[in-house]
Amino acid sequence: MSLEAKQLTFGYRGKNRKRVLESVDLTVAHGERLGLAGPSGRGKTTLCKLLSGFEAPDGGTVLVDGKPLRDYRGICPVQMIWQHPETAVDPLMKLGDTLREGGPVEEELLEALHIQPAWLERYPAELSGGELQRFCIARALRPGVQYLLCDEITAMLDLITQAQIWTFLLEQVERRDLGLVIVSHNAPLLERLCTRIQDLDK
Amino acid sequence: MEPILQVKDLSISFTQYGRGTRQVLLPVIQDLSLTIRPGQVVAVVGSSGSGKSLLAHGILGILPYNSHMAGEITFLGQPLTPKRAEAVRGTEIVLVPQGVTYLDPLMKVGPQIRKGRRDQKARQASRTALKRYGLGEEVESLYPFELSGGMARRVLIATAAAETPKLVIADEPTPGLDARSAQRVLGHFRELADGGAGVLLITHDLELALTIADRVAVFYAGETVEEADAADFTAGKLRHPYTRALWNALPQNGFVPIPGAQPGPGEVGKGCPFAPRCPKQRPECLSPVSYRELEGGLVRCLYPEGEMV
Ligand code: SF4
């Protein structure tokens, strides 16, 4: 049982159309924590978008526990958490509505992430970056999630908040036996968190 | 040497309307003092929401209309009045802004650096500036969306440096850059300082700040809680319990978080703002705590690290 990318190829449309990913293979099993390293511009974010169905590959397939990702209906079993949480939510929607859109959320989870009930009545711009990111994590950890992709999710946060978020996430990942993909420029962070590191360069 | 910038007891607050017509004053920055000398990089390190970006806006005189500023700012020995700030903004004092969104998305890079000027001199200056930051002439004819994150940052620095400023204010210049690009961007600020400018680096990243700063001020809930030579930090000589907590939270150290969150504006009591999260808290910490000298640095704590009680 794993999340598999097979020979993924992708290029953004545009005038200087360039291949961002060329025949990339990747596997993450349940309970595994895979770190993606390598300099900017090597398509790490793009790879996460393909793995979570935000973009469709030009070539290759994404398999979730043996079944093509595009055959899944409803809530995607692969959830992505983005570097800039403000770009990941609808600015015109109250946070509570955004949350309910994806089905029920455990009260416990909100509590553990220190998400105050009052926030749910607010709009994204009324929260700080760290608060909004915690909200996005709660949203990603909905029932049914099997794999979690974290794209530089703590790059904007101070060290203490960063350690708080990862301590919480690791515990969740272990308890639910999720597979985790972590993109980060922070080498010590990857070393601390991951069971395996793959360099997209190679 | 005469300081380039001196900030003394700076406080910034906002007027907010409470229920009905009641006005409340929300303090965001309190009693901040800071000195930058020629050739120095001074880093202000704080988490998002600590009010640190407002420091840049206060110096530049671009605070929003519902804000109030108290305290003194001196630039090259003269008070930096709003009028003077406007006159030197963009030339003697430049801001390298946080987001690449500051680049006009509809304007090519060349004209942006030249700020619309078209003469030969301006063209020459923009080429030189680009070249200095490792960007070729071809970048001039690109639109911002065609730049990578690292290139965009370098364009922002080139735009600022094209004016030969005395004071460079960099607001969170590295997020999202890989270690190499971030190091390179910071290296450029170091060069500007080595060339005689003063650099104020505002960042949430203590580790990165330590790689280029001469002096570091740690900011928590609108107050500076510690200021010292960068060398003290790298040697692990920390004064304030908050700085210690930051240190212990580094992935390569303990990766241990302390609980709780930084209080927002209006949530801070009279005493030490770190008290609710501080393992060393005592009743007397709930009264105002003064900023005092300690072994070549400054600390706002009654029971600082390393000092026996
Ligand atoms: S003043 Fe007291 S509560 Fe504040 S940091 Fe120092 S010991 Fe902790």
Coordinates of C-alpha atoms and ligand atoms in Angstrom, one line a residue:
Chain A
M1 CA 0.0 0.0 0.0
S2 CA 1.6 3.2 -1.1
L3 CA 1.4 6.4 -3.0
E4 CA 3.3 6.0 -6.3
A5 CA 4.4 8.3 -9.1
K6 CA 5.3 6.5 -12.2
Q7 CA 7.3 8.3 -14.9
L8 CA 5.6 11.6 -14.3
T9 CA 6.2 14.2 -16.9
F10 CA 4.9 17.8 -16.8
G11 CA 5.4 21.2 -18.3
Y12 CA 3.4 24.4 -17.7
R13 CA 1.8 25.9 -20.8
G14 CA 3.2 29.2 -21.7
K15 CA 5.5 30.7 -24.3
N16 CA 8.8 29.3 -23.0
R17 CA 7.3 26.0 -22.3
K18 CA 9.8 24.0 -20.4
R19 CA 9.6 20.5 -18.9
V20 CA 9.4 21.0 -15.2
L21 CA 9.4 17.2 -14.5
E22 CA 10.8 14.5 -16.7
S23 CA 10.0 10.9 -16.0
V24 CA 10.0 11.2 -12.2
D25 CA 9.4 8.1 -10.1
L26 CA 8.6 8.2 -6.4
T27 CA 7.0 5.9 -3.8
V28 CA 5.9 6.6 -0.3
A29 CA 4.4 3.8 1.8
H30 CA 2.1 4.2 4.8
G31 CA 4.1 5.2 7.8
E32 CA 7.0 6.4 5.7
R33 CA 8.2 10.0 5.8
L34 CA 9.9 11.0 2.6
G35 CA 11.8 14.2 2.3
L36 CA 12.2 15.9 -1.0
A37 CA 15.4 18.0 -1.3
G38 CA 17.1 19.8 -4.1
P39 CA 17.4 23.5 -5.1
S40 CA 14.4 25.7 -6.1
G41 CA 13.0 25.3 -9.6
R42 CA 13.4 21.5 -9.7
G43 CA 9.7 21.0 -9.6
K44 CA 9.1 19.9 -6.0
T45 CA 6.0 21.9 -5.7
T46 CA 4.8 20.8 -9.1
L47 CA 5.3 17.2 -8.1
C48 CA 3.2 17.7 -5.0
K49 CA 0.4 19.3 -7.1
L50 CA 0.4 16.2 -9.4
L51 CA 0.4 13.8 -6.5
S52 CA -2.6 15.5 -5.0
G53 CA -4.5 16.0 -8.2
F54 CA -4.3 19.8 -8.5
E55 CA -2.6 19.4 -11.8
A56 CA -2.8 16.5 -14.3
P57 CA 0.4 15.1 -15.6
D58 CA 1.3 15.2 -19.3
G59 CA 2.6 11.7 -19.0
G60 CA 2.8 9.0 -16.4
T61 CA 0.4 8.1 -13.6
V62 CA -0.2 8.6 -9.9
L63 CA -1.4 5.5 -8.1
V64 CA -2.9 5.6 -4.6
D65 CA -2.8 2.2 -3.0
G66 CA -2.8 0.6 -6.4
K67 CA -5.6 2.6 -7.9
P68 CA -5.2 5.6 -10.3
L69 CA -5.7 8.9 -8.4
R70 CA -8.1 10.2 -11.1
D71 CA -10.5 7.3 -10.3
Y72 CA -11.0 8.5 -6.8
R73 CA -14.3 10.5 -6.2
G74 CA -15.0 12.8 -3.3
I75 CA -12.4 13.9 -0.8
C76 CA -8.9 13.3 -2.2
P77 CA -7.0 10.7 -0.2
V78 CA -3.8 12.7 -0.9
Q79 CA -4.0 16.1 0.8
M80 CA -1.5 18.9 0.2
I81 CA -0.6 21.7 2.7
W82 CA 0.9 24.7 1.0
Q83 CA 3.7 27.1 1.9
H84 CA 1.5 30.2 1.8
P85 CA -1.8 29.3 3.6
E86 CA -3.4 32.5 2.4
T87 CA -3.3 31.2 -1.2
A88 CA -4.9 27.9 -0.2
V89 CA -8.2 29.3 1.1
D90 CA -11.0 31.3 -0.4
P91 CA -10.4 34.9 0.9
L92 CA -14.1 35.7 0.6
M93 CA -15.3 32.7 2.6
K94 CA -15.5 32.5 6.4
L95 CA -13.1 29.8 7.6
G96 CA -15.8 27.8 9.2
D97 CA -17.5 27.4 5.8
T98 CA -14.3 26.5 4.1
L99 CA -13.8 23.8 6.7
R100 CA -17.3 22.4 6.4
E101 CA -17.0 22.2 2.7
G102 CA -14.7 19.3 3.1
G103 CA -16.9 17.3 5.4
P104 CA -16.9 16.9 9.2
V105 CA -13.8 17.7 11.3
E106 CA -13.0 16.3 14.7
E107 CA -13.4 18.8 17.5
E108 CA -10.4 17.3 19.1
L109 CA -8.2 18.1 16.2
L110 CA -9.2 21.8 16.3
E111 CA -8.4 21.9 20.0
A112 CA -5.1 20.2 19.6
L113 CA -4.1 22.7 17.0
H114 CA -5.3 25.6 19.3
I115 CA -7.8 26.7 16.7
Q116 CA -10.2 28.9 18.6
P117 CA -13.9 28.5 17.7
A118 CA -14.1 32.3 17.1
W119 CA -11.7 32.0 14.2
L120 CA -14.3 30.0 12.2
E121 CA -16.5 33.0 12.1
R122 CA -13.6 35.0 10.6
Y123 CA -12.2 35.6 7.1
P124 CA -8.6 34.4 6.2
A125 CA -7.1 37.9 6.3
E126 CA -8.1 38.2 9.9
L127 CA -5.7 35.5 11.0
S128 CA -1.9 35.6 11.2
G129 CA 0.1 33.3 8.9
G130 CA 0.8 30.8 11.7
E131 CA -2.9 30.7 12.7
L132 CA -4.0 30.2 9.1
Q133 CA -1.5 27.5 8.6
R134 CA -2.8 25.6 11.6
F135 CA -6.2 25.9 10.1
C136 CA -5.1 24.5 6.8
I137 CA -3.5 21.5 8.6
A138 CA -6.8 20.8 10.4
R139 CA -8.5 20.9 7.0
A140 CA -6.0 18.5 5.4
L141 CA -6.2 16.0 8.3
R142 CA -9.8 15.2 7.5
P143 CA -11.1 11.6 7.8
G144 CA -10.1 9.6 4.8
V145 CA -6.8 11.2 4.2
Q146 CA -4.1 8.6 3.5
Y147 CA -1.1 10.7 2.4
L148 CA -0.1 14.1 3.4
L149 CA 2.1 16.4 1.2
C150 CA 3.8 19.3 3.1
D151 CA 5.3 21.9 0.8
E152 CA 7.5 24.2 2.9
I153 CA 4.7 24.5 5.4
T154 CA 6.7 26.1 8.2
A155 CA 9.2 28.2 6.2
M156 CA 7.4 31.4 7.2
L157 CA 7.0 30.5 10.9
D158 CA 9.2 31.1 13.8
L159 CA 11.2 28.2 15.3
I160 CA 8.9 27.5 18.2
T161 CA 5.7 27.4 16.1
Q162 CA 7.6 25.3 13.6
A163 CA 8.6 22.8 16.3
Q164 CA 5.0 22.8 17.7
I165 CA 3.4 22.1 14.3
W166 CA 5.8 19.3 13.4
T167 CA 5.5 17.6 16.8
F168 CA 1.8 17.6 16.4
L169 CA 1.9 16.4 12.8
L170 CA 4.3 13.6 13.5
E171 CA 2.0 12.3 16.2
Q172 CA -1.0 12.4 13.9
V173 CA 0.9 10.7 11.1
E174 CA 2.0 7.9 13.3
R175 CA -1.5 7.5 14.9
R176 CA -3.2 7.3 11.5
D177 CA -0.4 5.5 9.8
L178 CA -0.3 8.2 7.0
G179 CA 2.4 8.4 4.4
L180 CA 4.1 11.8 4.5
V181 CA 6.0 13.8 1.8
I182 CA 8.0 16.8 3.1
V183 CA 9.4 19.5 0.8
S184 CA 11.8 21.8 2.6
H185 CA 14.9 23.8 2.0
N186 CA 15.9 23.3 5.5
A187 CA 18.3 20.4 5.6
P188 CA 18.4 19.9 9.4
L189 CA 14.6 19.9 9.4
L190 CA 14.5 17.1 6.8
E191 CA 17.0 15.1 8.7
R192 CA 15.1 15.4 11.8
L193 CA 11.7 14.5 10.3
C194 CA 12.3 12.0 7.5
T195 CA 12.8 8.3 7.3
R196 CA 14.2 8.7 3.8
I197 CA 15.3 11.6 1.6
Q198 CA 15.1 11.8 -2.2
D199 CA 17.0 14.4 -4.2
L200 CA 15.0 15.4 -7.2
D201 CA 18.2 16.4 -8.9
K202 CA 19.4 12.9 -9.3
Chain B
M1 CA 31.6 56.8 13.8
E2 CA 28.3 58.6 13.7
P3 CA 25.4 56.2 13.5
I4 CA 23.4 56.0 10.4
L5 CA 20.2 55.3 12.2
Q6 CA 19.2 55.7 15.8
V7 CA 15.9 54.7 17.1
K8 CA 15.0 55.6 20.6
D9 CA 12.0 54.5 22.6
L10 CA 9.9 54.0 19.6
S11 CA 6.3 53.0 20.1
I12 CA 3.7 52.5 17.5
S13 CA 0.1 51.9 18.2
F14 CA -3.2 51.8 16.3
T15 CA -6.5 53.3 17.0
Q16 CA -9.3 50.8 16.8
Y17 CA -12.9 51.3 17.2
G18 CA -14.5 49.2 19.9
R19 CA -18.2 48.9 20.7
G20 CA -20.1 52.1 19.7
T21 CA -17.8 55.0 19.3
R22 CA -15.3 53.9 21.9
Q23 CA -11.7 54.1 20.7
V24 CA -9.1 51.7 21.8
L25 CA -5.4 52.2 21.4
L26 CA -3.6 49.0 20.4
P27 CA 0.1 49.1 21.1
V28 CA 2.0 47.1 18.5
I29 CA 5.6 48.2 19.1
Q30 CA 6.8 49.4 22.5
D31 CA 10.0 51.2 23.6
L32 CA 12.1 49.9 20.8
S33 CA 15.7 51.3 20.7
L34 CA 18.2 50.4 18.0
T35 CA 21.4 51.8 16.6
I36 CA 22.9 51.1 13.2
R37 CA 26.4 52.3 12.3
P38 CA 28.0 52.4 8.9
G39 CA 29.1 49.0 7.8
Q40 CA 26.8 47.2 10.2
V41 CA 24.1 44.7 9.5
V42 CA 21.6 44.8 12.4
A43 CA 19.0 42.0 12.4
V44 CA 15.6 42.3 14.1
V45 CA 14.4 38.8 14.6
G46 CA 10.7 38.1 15.5
S47 CA 7.9 35.9 14.4
S48 CA 5.2 37.0 12.1
G49 CA 2.7 39.1 13.9
S50 CA 5.3 40.5 16.3
G51 CA 5.0 43.9 14.7
K52 CA 8.4 43.9 13.2
S53 CA 7.4 44.9 9.7
L54 CA 5.8 48.1 11.2
L55 CA 9.3 49.1 12.4
A56 CA 10.3 49.4 8.7
H57 CA 7.2 51.3 7.9
G58 CA 7.7 53.6 10.9
I59 CA 11.2 54.5 9.8
L60 CA 10.1 55.1 6.2
G61 CA 7.2 57.2 7.3
I62 CA 4.6 55.1 5.6
L63 CA 2.5 54.0 8.5
P64 CA -1.2 53.9 7.9
Y65 CA -3.3 56.9 8.9
N66 CA -4.8 55.3 12.0
S67 CA -1.4 54.7 13.6
H68 CA 0.5 56.8 16.2
M69 CA 4.2 56.9 16.6
A70 CA 6.1 58.1 19.6
G71 CA 9.9 58.3 20.3
E72 CA 12.8 59.5 18.3
I73 CA 14.3 58.5 15.0
T74 CA 17.6 60.1 13.9
F75 CA 19.0 59.6 10.5
L76 CA 22.6 60.7 10.0
G77 CA 22.5 62.9 13.1
Q78 CA 19.3 64.7 12.1
P79 CA 15.7 63.9 13.3
L80 CA 13.9 61.9 10.7
T81 CA 10.7 63.9 10.4
P82 CA 7.9 62.6 8.2
K83 CA 8.8 65.3 5.7
R84 CA 12.5 64.3 5.6
A85 CA 11.6 60.6 5.5
E86 CA 9.6 61.3 2.4
A87 CA 12.5 63.2 0.8
V88 CA 15.1 60.4 1.4
R89 CA 12.8 57.5 0.9
G90 CA 13.8 55.5 -2.2
T91 CA 17.2 57.2 -2.5
E92 CA 19.1 57.5 0.8
I93 CA 16.9 55.0 2.6
V94 CA 15.6 52.1 0.6
L95 CA 13.3 49.3 1.4
V96 CA 13.7 45.8 0.0
P97 CA 10.2 44.7 0.5
Q98 CA 8.9 41.4 1.7
G99 CA 6.9 40.2 -1.2
V100 CA 7.9 40.0 -4.8
T101 CA 4.4 41.3 -5.3
Y102 CA 6.0 44.7 -4.9
L103 CA 7.3 44.3 -8.4
D104 CA 4.8 45.7 -10.9
P105 CA 3.5 42.6 -12.7
L106 CA 2.9 44.5 -15.9
M107 CA 6.2 46.2 -16.2
K108 CA 9.4 44.6 -17.5
V109 CA 12.4 44.4 -15.1
G110 CA 14.5 47.0 -16.9
P111 CA 12.1 49.9 -16.6
Q112 CA 11.3 48.9 -13.0
I113 CA 14.9 49.3 -12.0
R114 CA 15.1 52.6 -13.8
K115 CA 11.9 53.7 -12.2
G116 CA 10.7 54.9 -15.6
R117 CA 13.7 57.0 -16.5
R118 CA 14.9 56.5 -20.0
D119 CA 18.2 58.3 -20.4
Q120 CA 21.5 56.6 -21.2
K121 CA 22.8 57.1 -17.6
A122 CA 19.8 55.3 -16.1
R123 CA 20.2 52.4 -18.6
Q124 CA 23.8 52.1 -17.7
A125 CA 23.0 52.1 -14.0
S126 CA 20.4 49.4 -14.3
R127 CA 22.8 47.2 -16.3
T128 CA 25.5 47.6 -13.7
A129 CA 23.1 46.9 -10.9
L130 CA 21.8 43.7 -12.5
K131 CA 25.3 42.5 -13.3
R132 CA 26.4 43.1 -9.8
Y133 CA 23.7 40.7 -8.7
G134 CA 24.6 38.1 -11.2
L135 CA 21.7 38.8 -13.6
G136 CA 22.3 39.2 -17.3
E137 CA 21.1 42.0 -19.6
E138 CA 18.4 39.7 -20.9
V139 CA 16.6 39.9 -17.5
E140 CA 15.7 43.5 -18.4
S141 CA 13.2 42.4 -20.9
L142 CA 11.5 39.8 -18.7
Y143 CA 8.2 40.3 -16.8
P144 CA 8.2 39.5 -13.0
F145 CA 6.3 36.2 -13.5
E146 CA 9.1 34.9 -15.7
L147 CA 11.6 35.2 -12.8
S148 CA 12.4 32.5 -10.3
G149 CA 12.0 33.4 -6.6
G150 CA 15.7 33.9 -6.2
M151 CA 16.0 36.1 -9.3
A152 CA 13.0 38.2 -8.2
R153 CA 14.7 38.9 -4.9
R154 CA 17.9 39.9 -6.6
V155 CA 15.9 42.2 -8.9
L156 CA 14.4 43.8 -5.8
I157 CA 17.9 44.3 -4.3
A158 CA 19.3 45.6 -7.6
T159 CA 16.4 48.1 -7.7
A160 CA 17.3 49.3 -4.2
A161 CA 21.1 49.3 -4.7
A162 CA 20.9 51.2 -7.9
E163 CA 20.3 54.3 -5.7
T164 CA 23.5 53.9 -3.6
P165 CA 21.5 54.1 -0.4
K166 CA 22.9 54.9 3.1
L167 CA 20.4 52.7 4.8
V168 CA 18.9 49.6 3.4
I169 CA 15.9 48.1 5.1
A170 CA 15.3 44.4 4.2
D171 CA 11.9 43.1 5.2
E172 CA 11.9 39.3 5.3
P173 CA 14.0 38.9 2.2
T174 CA 14.5 35.1 2.1
P175 CA 11.4 32.9 2.6
G176 CA 10.9 30.3 0.0
L177 CA 14.4 30.4 -1.2
D178 CA 16.6 27.4 -1.0
A179 CA 19.7 27.6 1.3
R180 CA 22.0 28.5 -1.5
S181 CA 19.8 31.3 -3.0
A182 CA 19.0 32.6 0.5
Q183 CA 22.7 32.7 1.4
R184 CA 23.4 34.5 -1.9
V185 CA 20.7 37.1 -1.3
L186 CA 21.9 37.7 2.3
G187 CA 25.5 38.0 1.0
H188 CA 24.4 40.9 -1.1
F189 CA 23.2 42.7 2.0
R190 CA 26.5 42.0 3.6
E191 CA 28.3 43.6 0.6
L192 CA 26.1 46.7 0.8
A193 CA 27.1 47.0 4.4
D194 CA 30.8 46.4 3.7
G195 CA 30.5 49.2 1.1
G196 CA 29.6 51.5 4.0
A197 CA 25.8 51.4 4.2
G198 CA 23.8 50.4 7.2
V199 CA 21.5 47.4 6.8
L200 CA 18.5 46.7 8.9
L201 CA 17.5 43.1 8.3
I202 CA 14.0 42.2 9.5
T203 CA 13.4 38.5 9.6
H204 CA 11.8 35.6 11.4
D205 CA 14.8 33.4 10.7
L206 CA 17.3 33.6 13.6
E207 CA 19.7 31.1 12.0
L208 CA 20.0 32.9 8.7
A209 CA 20.3 36.3 10.4
L210 CA 23.2 35.0 12.4
T211 CA 25.1 34.2 9.2
I212 CA 25.5 37.8 8.2
A213 CA 24.4 40.1 11.1
D214 CA 26.8 42.0 13.3
R215 CA 24.2 42.7 15.9
V216 CA 20.9 40.9 16.6
A217 CA 17.8 42.2 18.4
V218 CA 15.1 39.6 19.3
F219 CA 11.6 40.9 19.2
Y220 CA 8.7 39.4 21.1
A221 CA 5.1 40.7 21.3
G222 CA 6.1 44.2 20.3
E223 CA 9.1 44.5 22.5
T224 CA 12.8 43.9 22.1
V225 CA 13.7 41.3 24.7
E226 CA 17.4 40.9 23.9
E227 CA 20.1 42.6 21.9
A228 CA 23.6 41.4 21.5
D229 CA 26.5 40.8 19.1
A230 CA 25.7 38.0 16.7
A231 CA 28.8 36.2 18.0
D232 CA 27.2 35.8 21.4
F233 CA 24.3 33.9 19.8
T234 CA 26.4 31.6 17.7
A235 CA 28.5 30.8 20.8
G236 CA 25.3 29.9 22.6
K237 CA 25.5 32.8 25.0
L238 CA 21.9 33.7 25.2
R239 CA 20.3 36.1 27.7
H240 CA 16.6 35.9 27.5
P241 CA 14.5 32.8 28.2
Y242 CA 12.6 33.4 24.9
T243 CA 15.8 33.3 22.9
R244 CA 16.7 30.2 24.7
A245 CA 13.4 28.7 23.7
L246 CA 14.0 29.6 20.1
W247 CA 17.4 28.0 20.3
N248 CA 16.0 24.8 21.8
A249 CA 13.4 24.6 19.0
L250 CA 16.0 24.4 16.3
P251 CA 15.7 21.0 14.5
Q252 CA 19.4 20.4 15.0
N253 CA 19.2 21.2 18.7
G254 CA 16.3 19.7 20.7
F255 CA 13.4 20.5 18.3
V256 CA 11.5 21.1 21.6
P257 CA 8.6 23.5 21.4
I258 CA 7.4 25.4 24.4
P259 CA 3.6 25.5 24.6
G260 CA 1.4 28.5 23.9
A261 CA 1.6 31.3 21.4
Q262 CA 2.9 34.8 21.2
P263 CA 0.3 37.3 22.5
G264 CA -1.1 39.6 19.9
P265 CA -1.5 43.4 20.2
G266 CA -3.8 44.3 23.1
E267 CA -3.3 40.9 24.7
V268 CA -0.1 41.9 26.6
G269 CA -0.4 42.8 30.3
K270 CA 1.8 45.3 32.2
G271 CA 4.6 42.9 33.0
C272 CA 6.9 40.7 31.0
P273 CA 5.1 39.6 27.7
F274 CA 6.8 36.2 27.8
A275 CA 5.7 35.4 31.4
P276 CA 2.7 33.1 30.4
R277 CA 5.2 30.8 28.6
C278 CA 8.3 31.3 30.7
P279 CA 9.5 28.3 32.7
K280 CA 11.2 30.8 35.1
Q281 CA 8.3 33.1 35.7
R282 CA 7.8 34.5 39.2
P283 CA 5.2 36.8 40.6
E284 CA 7.4 39.9 40.2
C285 CA 7.6 39.3 36.4
L286 CA 4.0 40.5 36.2
S287 CA 5.2 44.1 36.9
P288 CA 6.9 46.1 34.2
V289 CA 10.4 44.8 33.4
S290 CA 13.1 47.2 32.3
Y291 CA 15.6 46.8 29.5
R292 CA 19.0 46.6 31.0
E293 CA 22.6 46.0 30.1
L294 CA 24.1 42.6 30.7
E295 CA 27.6 41.7 29.6
G296 CA 27.8 43.7 26.4
G297 CA 24.2 43.2 25.5
L298 CA 20.7 44.2 26.6
V299 CA 18.0 42.1 28.1
R300 CA 14.5 42.6 29.3
C301 CA 14.3 39.9 32.0
L302 CA 14.5 39.7 35.7
Y303 CA 16.1 36.3 35.7
P304 CA 18.2 36.1 32.5
E305 CA 20.0 33.0 31.4
G306 CA 23.4 32.5 32.8
E307 CA 22.8 34.9 35.7
M308 CA 22.7 33.3 39.1
V309 CA 19.9 34.3 41.4
Ligands
SF4_1 S1 11.0 38.5 33.3 FE1 10.4 36.7 34.3 S2 8.8 35.8 33.0 FE2 9.9 37.3 31.8 S3 11.4 36.2 30.7 FE3 12.4 36.9 32.6 S4 12.1 35.3 34.0 FE4 10.7 34.9 32.4

